[in-house]
XYZ file of C-alpha atoms in Angstrom:
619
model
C -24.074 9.872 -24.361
C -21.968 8.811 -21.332
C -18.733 10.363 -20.744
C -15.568 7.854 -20.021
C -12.796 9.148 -18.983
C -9.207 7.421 -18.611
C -6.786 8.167 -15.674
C -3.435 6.897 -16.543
C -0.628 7.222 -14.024
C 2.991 6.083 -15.810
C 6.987 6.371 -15.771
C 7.570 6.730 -12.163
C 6.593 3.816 -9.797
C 3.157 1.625 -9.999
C 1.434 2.275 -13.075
C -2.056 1.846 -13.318
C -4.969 2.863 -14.972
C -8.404 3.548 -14.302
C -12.146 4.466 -15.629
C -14.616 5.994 -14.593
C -17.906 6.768 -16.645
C -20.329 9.402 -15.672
C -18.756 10.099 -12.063
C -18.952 6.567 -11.677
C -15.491 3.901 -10.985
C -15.960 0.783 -13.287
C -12.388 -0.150 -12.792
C -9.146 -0.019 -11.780
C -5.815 -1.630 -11.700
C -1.682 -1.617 -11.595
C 0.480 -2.647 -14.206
C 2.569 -4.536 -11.952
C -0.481 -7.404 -11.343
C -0.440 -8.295 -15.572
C 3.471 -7.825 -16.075
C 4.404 -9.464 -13.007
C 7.128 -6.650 -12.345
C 6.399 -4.856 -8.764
C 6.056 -1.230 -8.941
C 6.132 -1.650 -12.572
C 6.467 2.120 -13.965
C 6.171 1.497 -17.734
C 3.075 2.640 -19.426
C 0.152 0.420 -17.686
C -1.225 -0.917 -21.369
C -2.276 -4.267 -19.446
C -3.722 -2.657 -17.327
C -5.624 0.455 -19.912
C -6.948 -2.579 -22.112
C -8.460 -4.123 -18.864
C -10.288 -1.183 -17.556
C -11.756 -1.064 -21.300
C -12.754 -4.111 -21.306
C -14.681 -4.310 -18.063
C -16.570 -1.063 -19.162
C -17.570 -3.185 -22.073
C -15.846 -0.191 -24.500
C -14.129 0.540 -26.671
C -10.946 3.424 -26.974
C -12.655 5.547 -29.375
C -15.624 5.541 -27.018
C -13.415 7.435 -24.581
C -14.224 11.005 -23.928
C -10.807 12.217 -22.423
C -7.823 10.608 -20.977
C -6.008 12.249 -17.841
C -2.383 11.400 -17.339
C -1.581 12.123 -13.536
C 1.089 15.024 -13.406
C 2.759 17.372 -15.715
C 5.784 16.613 -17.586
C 7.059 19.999 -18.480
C 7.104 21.479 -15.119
C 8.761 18.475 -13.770
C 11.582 18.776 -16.087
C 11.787 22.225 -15.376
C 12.298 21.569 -11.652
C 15.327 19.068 -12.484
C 16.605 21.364 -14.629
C 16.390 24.291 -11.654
C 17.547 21.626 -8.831
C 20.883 20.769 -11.197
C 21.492 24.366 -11.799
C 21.015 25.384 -8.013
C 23.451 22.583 -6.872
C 26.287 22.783 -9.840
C 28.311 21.650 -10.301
C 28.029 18.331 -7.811
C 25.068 16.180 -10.121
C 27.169 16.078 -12.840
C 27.114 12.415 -13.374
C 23.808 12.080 -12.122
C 23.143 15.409 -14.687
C 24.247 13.228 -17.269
C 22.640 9.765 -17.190
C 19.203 12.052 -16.092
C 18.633 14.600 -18.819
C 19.268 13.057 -22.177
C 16.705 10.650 -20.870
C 14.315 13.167 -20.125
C 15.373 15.095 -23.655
C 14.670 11.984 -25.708
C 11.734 10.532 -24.355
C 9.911 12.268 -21.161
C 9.865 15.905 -22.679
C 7.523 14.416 -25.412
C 5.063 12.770 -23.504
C 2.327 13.648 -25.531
C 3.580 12.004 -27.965
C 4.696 9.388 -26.523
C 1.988 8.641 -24.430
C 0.198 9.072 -28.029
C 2.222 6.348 -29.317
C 1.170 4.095 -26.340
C -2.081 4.691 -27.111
C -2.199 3.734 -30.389
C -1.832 0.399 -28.940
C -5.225 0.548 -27.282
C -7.567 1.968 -30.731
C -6.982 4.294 -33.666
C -9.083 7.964 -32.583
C -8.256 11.437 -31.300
C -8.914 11.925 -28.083
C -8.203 14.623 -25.975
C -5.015 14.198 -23.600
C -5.403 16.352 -20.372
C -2.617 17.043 -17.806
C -3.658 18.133 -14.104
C -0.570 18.059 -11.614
C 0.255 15.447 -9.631
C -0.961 16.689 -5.969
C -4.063 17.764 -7.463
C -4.205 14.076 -8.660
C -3.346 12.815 -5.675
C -5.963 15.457 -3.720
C -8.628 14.392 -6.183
C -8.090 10.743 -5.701
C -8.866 11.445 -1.829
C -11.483 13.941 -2.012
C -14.065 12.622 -4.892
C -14.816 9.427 -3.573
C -15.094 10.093 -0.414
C -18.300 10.275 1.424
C -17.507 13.763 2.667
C -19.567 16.922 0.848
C -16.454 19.154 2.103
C -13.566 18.124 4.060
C -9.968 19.467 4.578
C -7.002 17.627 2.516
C -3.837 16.333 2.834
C -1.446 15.225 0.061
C 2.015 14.041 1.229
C 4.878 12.125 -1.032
C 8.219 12.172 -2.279
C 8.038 15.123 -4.988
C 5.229 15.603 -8.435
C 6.460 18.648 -10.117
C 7.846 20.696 -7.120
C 5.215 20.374 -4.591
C 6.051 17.629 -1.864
C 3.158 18.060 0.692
C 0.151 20.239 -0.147
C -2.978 21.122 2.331
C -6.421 21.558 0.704
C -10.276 21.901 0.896
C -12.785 20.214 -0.732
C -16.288 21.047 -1.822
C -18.962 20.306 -3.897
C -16.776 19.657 -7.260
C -14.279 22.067 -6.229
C -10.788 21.536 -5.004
C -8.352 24.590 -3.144
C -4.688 23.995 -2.720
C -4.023 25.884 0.450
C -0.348 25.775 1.229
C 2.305 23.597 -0.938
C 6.017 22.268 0.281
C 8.484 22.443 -2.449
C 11.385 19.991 -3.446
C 13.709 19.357 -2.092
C 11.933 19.841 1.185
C 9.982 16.793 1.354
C 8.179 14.229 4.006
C 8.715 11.583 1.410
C 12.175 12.064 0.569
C 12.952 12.160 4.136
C 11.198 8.732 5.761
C 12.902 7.276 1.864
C 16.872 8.507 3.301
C 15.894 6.310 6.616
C 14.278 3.471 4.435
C 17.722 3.718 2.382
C 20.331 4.187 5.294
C 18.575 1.042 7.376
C 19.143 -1.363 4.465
C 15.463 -1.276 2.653
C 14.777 -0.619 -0.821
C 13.165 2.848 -1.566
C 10.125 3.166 -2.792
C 8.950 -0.208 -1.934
C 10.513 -0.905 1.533
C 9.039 2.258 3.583
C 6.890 -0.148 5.182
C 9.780 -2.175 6.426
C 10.963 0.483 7.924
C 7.707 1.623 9.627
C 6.921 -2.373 10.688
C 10.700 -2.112 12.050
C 10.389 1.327 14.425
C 8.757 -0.377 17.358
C 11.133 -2.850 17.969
C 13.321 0.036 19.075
C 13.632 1.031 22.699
C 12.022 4.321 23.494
C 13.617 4.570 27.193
C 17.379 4.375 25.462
C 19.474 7.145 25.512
C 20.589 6.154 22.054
C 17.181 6.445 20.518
C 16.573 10.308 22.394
C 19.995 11.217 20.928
C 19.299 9.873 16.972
C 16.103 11.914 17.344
C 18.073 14.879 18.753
C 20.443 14.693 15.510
C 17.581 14.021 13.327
C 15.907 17.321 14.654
C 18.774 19.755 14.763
C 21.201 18.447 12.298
C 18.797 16.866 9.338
C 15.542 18.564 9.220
C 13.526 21.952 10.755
C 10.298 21.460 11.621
C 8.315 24.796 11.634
C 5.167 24.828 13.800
C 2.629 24.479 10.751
C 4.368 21.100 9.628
C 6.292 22.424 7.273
C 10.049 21.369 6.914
C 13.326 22.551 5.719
C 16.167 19.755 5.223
C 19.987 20.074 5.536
C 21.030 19.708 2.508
C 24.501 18.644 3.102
C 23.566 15.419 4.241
C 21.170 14.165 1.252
C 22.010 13.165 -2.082
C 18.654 12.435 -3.833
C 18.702 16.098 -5.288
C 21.366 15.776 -7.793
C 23.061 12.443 -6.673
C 22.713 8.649 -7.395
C 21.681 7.637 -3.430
C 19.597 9.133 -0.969
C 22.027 10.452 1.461
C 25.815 11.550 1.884
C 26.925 8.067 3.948
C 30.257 9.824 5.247
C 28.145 12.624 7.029
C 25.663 10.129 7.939
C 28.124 7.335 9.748
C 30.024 10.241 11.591
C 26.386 11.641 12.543
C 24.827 8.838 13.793
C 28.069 6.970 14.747
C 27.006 3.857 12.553
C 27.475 2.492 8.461
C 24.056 2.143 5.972
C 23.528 -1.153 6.977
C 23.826 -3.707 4.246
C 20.512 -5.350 2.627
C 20.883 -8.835 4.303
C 22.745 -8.668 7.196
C 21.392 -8.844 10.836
C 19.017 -5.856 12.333
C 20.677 -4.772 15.211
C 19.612 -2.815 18.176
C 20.932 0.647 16.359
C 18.802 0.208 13.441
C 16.141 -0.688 15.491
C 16.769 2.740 17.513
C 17.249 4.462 13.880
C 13.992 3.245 12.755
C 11.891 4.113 16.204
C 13.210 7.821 15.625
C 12.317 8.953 12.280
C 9.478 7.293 12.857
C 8.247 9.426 15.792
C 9.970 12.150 13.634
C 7.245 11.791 11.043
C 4.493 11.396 13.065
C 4.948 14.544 14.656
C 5.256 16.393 11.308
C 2.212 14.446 9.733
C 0.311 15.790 12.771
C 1.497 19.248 12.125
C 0.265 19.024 9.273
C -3.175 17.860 10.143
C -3.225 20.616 12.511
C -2.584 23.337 10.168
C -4.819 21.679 7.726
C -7.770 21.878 10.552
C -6.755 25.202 11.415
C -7.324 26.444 7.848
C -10.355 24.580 6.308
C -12.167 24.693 9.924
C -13.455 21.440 8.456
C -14.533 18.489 10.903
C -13.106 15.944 8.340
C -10.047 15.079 6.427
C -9.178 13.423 3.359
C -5.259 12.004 2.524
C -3.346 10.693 -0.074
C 0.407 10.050 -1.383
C 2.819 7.446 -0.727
C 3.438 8.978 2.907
C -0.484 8.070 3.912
C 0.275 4.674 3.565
C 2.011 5.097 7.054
C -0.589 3.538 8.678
C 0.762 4.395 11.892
C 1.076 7.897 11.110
C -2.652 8.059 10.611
C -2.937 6.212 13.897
C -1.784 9.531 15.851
C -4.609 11.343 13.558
C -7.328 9.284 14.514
C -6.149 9.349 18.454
C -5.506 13.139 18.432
C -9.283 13.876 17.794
C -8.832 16.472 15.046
C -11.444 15.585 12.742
C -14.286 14.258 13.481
C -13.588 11.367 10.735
C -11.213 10.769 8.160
C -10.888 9.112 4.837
C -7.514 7.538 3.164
C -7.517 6.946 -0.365
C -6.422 3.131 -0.508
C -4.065 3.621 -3.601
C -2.686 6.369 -1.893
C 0.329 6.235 -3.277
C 1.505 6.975 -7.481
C -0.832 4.340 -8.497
C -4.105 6.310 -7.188
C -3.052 9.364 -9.167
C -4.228 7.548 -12.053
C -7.562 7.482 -10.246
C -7.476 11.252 -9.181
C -6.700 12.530 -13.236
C -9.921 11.041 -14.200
C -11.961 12.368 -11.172
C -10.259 15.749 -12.237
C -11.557 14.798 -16.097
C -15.094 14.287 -14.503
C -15.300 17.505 -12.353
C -13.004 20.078 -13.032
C -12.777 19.727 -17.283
C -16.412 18.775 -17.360
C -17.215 20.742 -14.159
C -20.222 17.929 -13.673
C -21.909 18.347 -10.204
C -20.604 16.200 -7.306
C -23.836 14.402 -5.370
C -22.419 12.684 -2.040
C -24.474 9.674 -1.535
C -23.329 9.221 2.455
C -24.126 4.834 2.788
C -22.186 3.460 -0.603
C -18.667 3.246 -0.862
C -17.365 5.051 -3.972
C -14.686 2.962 -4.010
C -16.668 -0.071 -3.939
C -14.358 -1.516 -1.254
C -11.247 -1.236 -3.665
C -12.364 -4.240 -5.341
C -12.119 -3.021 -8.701
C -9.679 -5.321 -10.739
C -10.303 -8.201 -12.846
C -12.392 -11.430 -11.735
C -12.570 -14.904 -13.104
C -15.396 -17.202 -14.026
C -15.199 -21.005 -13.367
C -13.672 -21.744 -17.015
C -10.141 -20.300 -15.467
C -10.208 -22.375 -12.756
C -11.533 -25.481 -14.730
C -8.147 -24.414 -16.899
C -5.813 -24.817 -14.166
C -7.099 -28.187 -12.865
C -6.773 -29.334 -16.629
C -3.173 -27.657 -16.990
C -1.424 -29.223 -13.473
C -3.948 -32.519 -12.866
C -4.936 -30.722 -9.961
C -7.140 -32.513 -7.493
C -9.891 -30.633 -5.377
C -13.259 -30.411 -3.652
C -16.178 -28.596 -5.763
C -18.532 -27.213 -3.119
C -21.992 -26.868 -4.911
C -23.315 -24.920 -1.621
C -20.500 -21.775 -1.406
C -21.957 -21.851 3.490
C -20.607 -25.527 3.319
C -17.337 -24.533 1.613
C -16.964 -21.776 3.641
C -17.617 -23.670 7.036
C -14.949 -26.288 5.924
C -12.451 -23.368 5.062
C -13.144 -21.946 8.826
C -12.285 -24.789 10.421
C -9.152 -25.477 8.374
C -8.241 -22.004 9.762
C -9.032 -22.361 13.245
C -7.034 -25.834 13.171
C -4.049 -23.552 12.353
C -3.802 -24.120 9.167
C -2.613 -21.274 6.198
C -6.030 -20.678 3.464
C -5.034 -18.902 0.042
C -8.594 -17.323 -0.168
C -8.724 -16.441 -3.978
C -12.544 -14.625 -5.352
C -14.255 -11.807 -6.917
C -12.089 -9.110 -8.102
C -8.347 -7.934 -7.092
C -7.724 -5.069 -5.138
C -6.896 -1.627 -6.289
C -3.774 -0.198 -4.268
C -1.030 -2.064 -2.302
C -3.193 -3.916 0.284
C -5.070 -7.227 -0.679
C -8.324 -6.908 0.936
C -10.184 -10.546 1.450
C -10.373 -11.093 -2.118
C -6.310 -11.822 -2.928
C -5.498 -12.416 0.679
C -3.185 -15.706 2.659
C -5.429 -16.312 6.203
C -4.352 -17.458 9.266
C -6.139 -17.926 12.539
C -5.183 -14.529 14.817
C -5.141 -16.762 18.430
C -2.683 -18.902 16.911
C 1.075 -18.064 18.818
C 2.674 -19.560 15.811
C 1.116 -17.633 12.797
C 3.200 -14.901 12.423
C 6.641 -17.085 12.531
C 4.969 -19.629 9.836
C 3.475 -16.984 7.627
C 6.852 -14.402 7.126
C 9.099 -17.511 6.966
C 7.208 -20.307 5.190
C 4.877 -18.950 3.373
C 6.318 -14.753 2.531
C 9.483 -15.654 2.240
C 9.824 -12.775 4.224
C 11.571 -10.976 7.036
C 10.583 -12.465 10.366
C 10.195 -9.161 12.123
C 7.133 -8.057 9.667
C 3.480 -7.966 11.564
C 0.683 -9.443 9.962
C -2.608 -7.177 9.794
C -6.225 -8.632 10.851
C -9.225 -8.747 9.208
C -12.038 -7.825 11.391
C -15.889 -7.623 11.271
C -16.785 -4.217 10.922
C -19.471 -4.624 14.114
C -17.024 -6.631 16.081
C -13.894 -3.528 16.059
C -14.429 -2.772 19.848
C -14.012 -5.457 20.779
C -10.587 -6.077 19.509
C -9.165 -2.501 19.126
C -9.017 1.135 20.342
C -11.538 2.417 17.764
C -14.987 3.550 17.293
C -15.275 3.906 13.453
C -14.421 1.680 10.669
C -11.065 0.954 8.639
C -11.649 -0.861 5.547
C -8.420 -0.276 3.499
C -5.802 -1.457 6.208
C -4.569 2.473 7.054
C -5.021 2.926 10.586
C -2.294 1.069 13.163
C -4.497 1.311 16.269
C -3.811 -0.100 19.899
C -5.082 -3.536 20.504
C -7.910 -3.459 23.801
C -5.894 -3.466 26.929
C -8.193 -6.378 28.183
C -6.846 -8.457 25.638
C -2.867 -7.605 26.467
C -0.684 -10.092 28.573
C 1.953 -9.204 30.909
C 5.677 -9.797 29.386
C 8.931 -11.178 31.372
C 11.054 -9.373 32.977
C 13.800 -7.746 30.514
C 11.572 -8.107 27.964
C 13.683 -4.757 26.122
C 16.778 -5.903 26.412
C 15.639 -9.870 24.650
C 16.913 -9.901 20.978
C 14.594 -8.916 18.524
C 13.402 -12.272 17.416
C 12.913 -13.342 21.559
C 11.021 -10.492 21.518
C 8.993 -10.841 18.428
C 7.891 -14.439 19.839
C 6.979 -13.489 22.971
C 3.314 -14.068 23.516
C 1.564 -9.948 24.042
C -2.211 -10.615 23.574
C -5.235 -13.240 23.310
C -4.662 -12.592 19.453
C -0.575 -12.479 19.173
C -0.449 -13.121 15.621
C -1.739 -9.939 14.844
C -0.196 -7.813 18.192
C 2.726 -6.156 16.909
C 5.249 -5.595 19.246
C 3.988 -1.981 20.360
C 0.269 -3.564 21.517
C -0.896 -2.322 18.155
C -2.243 -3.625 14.636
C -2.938 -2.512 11.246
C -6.911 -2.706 11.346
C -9.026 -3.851 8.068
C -12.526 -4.021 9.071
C -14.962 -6.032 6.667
C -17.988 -4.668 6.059
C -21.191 -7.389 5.350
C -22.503 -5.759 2.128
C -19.308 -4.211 0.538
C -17.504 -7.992 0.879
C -20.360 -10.562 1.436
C -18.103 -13.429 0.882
C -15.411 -12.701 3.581
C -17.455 -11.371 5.617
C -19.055 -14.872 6.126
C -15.748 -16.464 5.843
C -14.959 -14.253 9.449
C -18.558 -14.714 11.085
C -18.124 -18.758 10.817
C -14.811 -18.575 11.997
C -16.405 -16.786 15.056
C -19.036 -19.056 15.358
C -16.866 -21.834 15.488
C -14.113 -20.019 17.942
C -16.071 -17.268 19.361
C -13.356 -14.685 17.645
C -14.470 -12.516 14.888
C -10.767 -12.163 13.769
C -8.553 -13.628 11.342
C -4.680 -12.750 9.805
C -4.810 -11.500 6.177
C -1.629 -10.758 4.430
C -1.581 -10.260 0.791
C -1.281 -13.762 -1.681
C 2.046 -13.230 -2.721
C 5.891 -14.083 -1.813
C 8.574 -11.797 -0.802
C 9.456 -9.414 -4.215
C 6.278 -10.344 -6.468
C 2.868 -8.624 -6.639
C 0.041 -9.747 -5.490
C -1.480 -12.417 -7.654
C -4.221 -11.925 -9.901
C -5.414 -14.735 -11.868
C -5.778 -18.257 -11.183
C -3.023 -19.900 -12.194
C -0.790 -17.279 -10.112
C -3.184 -18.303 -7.160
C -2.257 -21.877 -7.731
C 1.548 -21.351 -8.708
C 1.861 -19.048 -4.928
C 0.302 -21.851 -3.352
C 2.238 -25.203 -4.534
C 5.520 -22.972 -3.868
C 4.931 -22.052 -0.576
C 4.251 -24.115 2.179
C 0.388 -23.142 2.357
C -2.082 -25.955 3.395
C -5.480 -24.941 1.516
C -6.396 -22.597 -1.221
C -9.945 -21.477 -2.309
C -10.638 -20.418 -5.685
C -14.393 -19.690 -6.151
C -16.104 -22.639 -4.794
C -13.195 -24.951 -5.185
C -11.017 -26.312 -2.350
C -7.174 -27.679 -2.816
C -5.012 -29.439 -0.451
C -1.541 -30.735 0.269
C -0.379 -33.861 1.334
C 2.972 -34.702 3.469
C 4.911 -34.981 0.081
C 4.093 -31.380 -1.109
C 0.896 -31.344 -3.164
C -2.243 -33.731 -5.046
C -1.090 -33.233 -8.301
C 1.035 -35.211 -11.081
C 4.529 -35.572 -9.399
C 6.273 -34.922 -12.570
C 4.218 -31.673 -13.032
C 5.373 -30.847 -9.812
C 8.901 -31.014 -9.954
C 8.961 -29.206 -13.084
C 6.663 -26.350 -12.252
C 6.850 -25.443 -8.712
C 9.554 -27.043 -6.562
C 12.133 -24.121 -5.250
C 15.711 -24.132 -6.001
């Protein structure tokens, strides 16, 4: 009899769920992409019933289900943290612990009651903590027999960074960092203080760091501050943070702003209003600040394991720049980045830990496939849903009956300079869409980066755009010798392919800068000469990697933009009809579903007008 097991991840940030049956992933997915709700942290019963149903079971078929940390010792270290800090937290104290007292400290049975939803049997809940999750999620599926590991997040229980090894079935946690001493927390105070939303706008922050000037004396000085005022850094990565200045411990916001503003001689910048140079500065600083640390880190992780590889995971891997340094320092001899690296991939890492360390079941590395199966492991549509949404908006399109004809036309359309919605198989797992929920652009195109943040994202205009590259074509295009398939390496773009920039090029304003031409490719050159690499691999996405090799036939360049198909503060779509909402309210030109092609005219769209002024036209 096969044994299922059920990673749930829930109550924090991205939910998700995910299956695995006899060692193997059948599927996986966020809440957020059913509910509609990013970083949706309610329990992920969209997503649980999904995961079911792909498997083609049933609940009471389930052998075990793994939720991704433990409550108890969590609530234990808020309980310590309000004790050690009383009495500031009161108010914080207050609205936090009769939550905790009414729902959190009975999980089980709450996450019992959530169940429920899904089937009527006893099965047996298990609770592994939540780096062990997270170290699982990296290690397992990785095509590595033993390898060194690196967790790194905000806080699980108390741990905040942890160094492992991996092998065979077996995971050792090495060294921990406890709360409040965290990585996370740290880059999260920054993300905060420079007007970003934490927890979802750490990215902003990182895609924001290189437009500050690294010759200023202002930048050298916020790093001085950062360094002897905010945060130790011991020689084996570990940190120790001044207190004083944060509030996230027992507070309601991440840092003290009085210290802060006398500190760094400048306010928390408000959400909307203009990115100037000292933000810029602020950003470039604690992000070279964290790079040093992750690299610490990887250091003392070598130096322990001996190990000639690494494996990562938690919310701090997704600094793909970070990870950059890694790769360029020459530690390892490879590495390997769980793509849901952040909470959501814990749900992925409690059923791994179900498989191997509660069944202890061997681990057999099989060195060519990818365990992850390229990430693509959410749901997919047949041509009934589509058929649906041509019925439901009187959509016109083009049916390809030959899927190399549609794909030649879609090619072209990009290399005219045109914006595809490229909608097939199934939706990624993790933050980053992948070719399968992607918006494409043509990388040569000077203009693509300006049209895709502000007419089609809805975005900030300072955000880079990642490319999509063939997997054989990487050296060509970037400083890099192995592959990147999950969009977590920022690597330098070829110096062959870099242009020279005007004179006082650093002291242009940002968006003079951002539109200055750098490479042969500029859509995808971020400021720095660098890019956030996804290489496509020809057997683990057939489909886009076609899409890419026609577009080089046709232009000679075996690179295209991908950003995720989505606007500014939604997910990432998932079915259909989201596909085809995204695309009539943004000003794309083409989107694929399958084997069928839409268009817009100069008035907005080829469906019924009065359909479209109901459903899709902006306020």
């Amino acid at each position: 009899m096969s044994t299922a097991i059920l990673g749930i991840s829930a109550y924090y940030h991205d939910s998700a769920a995910a299956l695995i049956i006899d060692g193997e992933i059948i599927a996986a997915a966020q809440e957020e992409r059913f509910t509609r709700k990013k970083h949706d942290s309610s329990f992920p019963i969209n997503a649980a019933k999904y995961v079911l149903t792909e498997a083609g079971i049933e609940y009471k078929d389930l052998t075990a289900i793994s939720f991704y940390d433990k409550p108890f010792i969590k609530f234990e270290r808020l309980l310590e943290t309000y004790h050690a800090f009383a009495p500031k937290g009161l108010i914080s104290f207050l609205s936090t612990v009769p939550v905790w007292i009414k729902e959190k400290l009975f999980m089980k049975k709450m996450l019992n009651e959530e169940l429920a939803k899904l089937g009527k049997a006893k099965i047996r809940i298990l609770f592994p903590e939540h780096h062990l999750s997270h170290a699982a999620s990296a290690f397992y599926p990785s095509p590595f027999e033993e390898a060194a590991i690196l967790t790194i997040d905000g806080v699980g229980e108390w741990a905040t960074s942890t160094i492992g090894y991996g092998k065979d079935n077996e995971i050792t946690i090495l060294k921990e960092l406890h709360f409040p001493h965290s990585i996370g927390l740290l880059y999260s105070a920054f993300t905060y203080y420079t007007g970003f939303r934490v927890n979802s706008g750490e990215y902003k922050l990182m895609g924001l760091a290189p437009y500050g000037d690294n010759d200023s004396v202002q930048t050298r000085e916020y790093k001085e501050k950062i360094l002897h005022e905010l945060v130790d850094i011991r020689e084996d990565g570990s940190i120790l943070l001044n207190m004083k200045y944060f509030g996230f411990a027992t507070g309601l916001k991440m840092t003290d702003d009085k210290k802060w503003t006398k500190l760094f001689g400048l306010p928390p910048r408000n959400t909307e209003s203009e990115i100037t140079q000292p933000y810029m500065n602020l950003a470039l600083a604690i992000q070279q600040v964290t790079e040093e640390i992750v690299l610490k880190l990887a250091k003392t992780a070598k130096g322990l394991t001996k190990s000639d590889y690494l494996v990562m995971a938690g919310g701090v891997v997704l600094n793909s720049v970070a990870n950059g340094k890694i790769i360029e320092s020459g530690l390892f001899k490879d590495i390997w980045i769980q793509p849901a690296a952040g909470d959501a991939g814990g749900a992925l890492g409690a059923a791994y830990l179900g498989w191997y360390l509660w069944k202890g079941e061997k681990r057999i590395v099989n060195k060519n496939p990818d365990a992850m199966k390229g990430a693509y492991l959410g749901p997919e549509f047949d041509e009934k849903s589509t058929r649906s949404v041509i019925r439901k908006y009187n959509a016109q399109y083009e049916y390809f009956n030959n899927f190399n004809e549609l794909i030649e036309v879609a090619a072209s359309k990009i290399s005219e300079g045109n914006v595809v919605g490229w909608f097939q198989g199934r939706m990624e797992y993790g933050p980053r869409a992948l070719g399968n929920r992607s918006i494409l652009g043509d990388a040569r195109n000077p203009e693509m980066q300006k049209k895709m943040n502000l007419k089609i994202k809805y975005r900030e205009g300072f955000r880079p755009f990642a490319p999509s590259v063939l997997e054989e074509d990487i050296k060509e295009y970037f400083v890099l010798d192995t592959s990147s398939p999950y969009m977590l390496l920022v690597i330098p773009v070829n110096k062959e392919r870099l242009l020279t920039l005007p004179e006082g090029y650093n002291e242009m304003e940002l968006y003079d800068r951002l539109y200055q031409i750098r490479s042969d490719i500029p859509a995808i050159t971020h400021i720095d000469y660098s890019a956030r690499i996804q290489s496509v691999n020809k057997n683990t996405n057939p489909q886009y990697w076609k899409l890419i090799n026609e577009f080089k036939k046709q232009t000679g360049y075996g690179v295209v933009v991908n950003t995720s198909f989505n606007v500014r503060g939604e997910p990432i779509v998932c079915t259909p009809d989201e596909a085809f909402r995204c695309f009539m309210r943004t000003e794309m030109d083409y989107l694929v579903i399958g084997n069928y092609l839409f268009e817009k005219n100069q008035q907005g769209s080829l469906i019924n007008d009065s359909i479209w002024q109901e459903e899709f036209k902006l306020d």
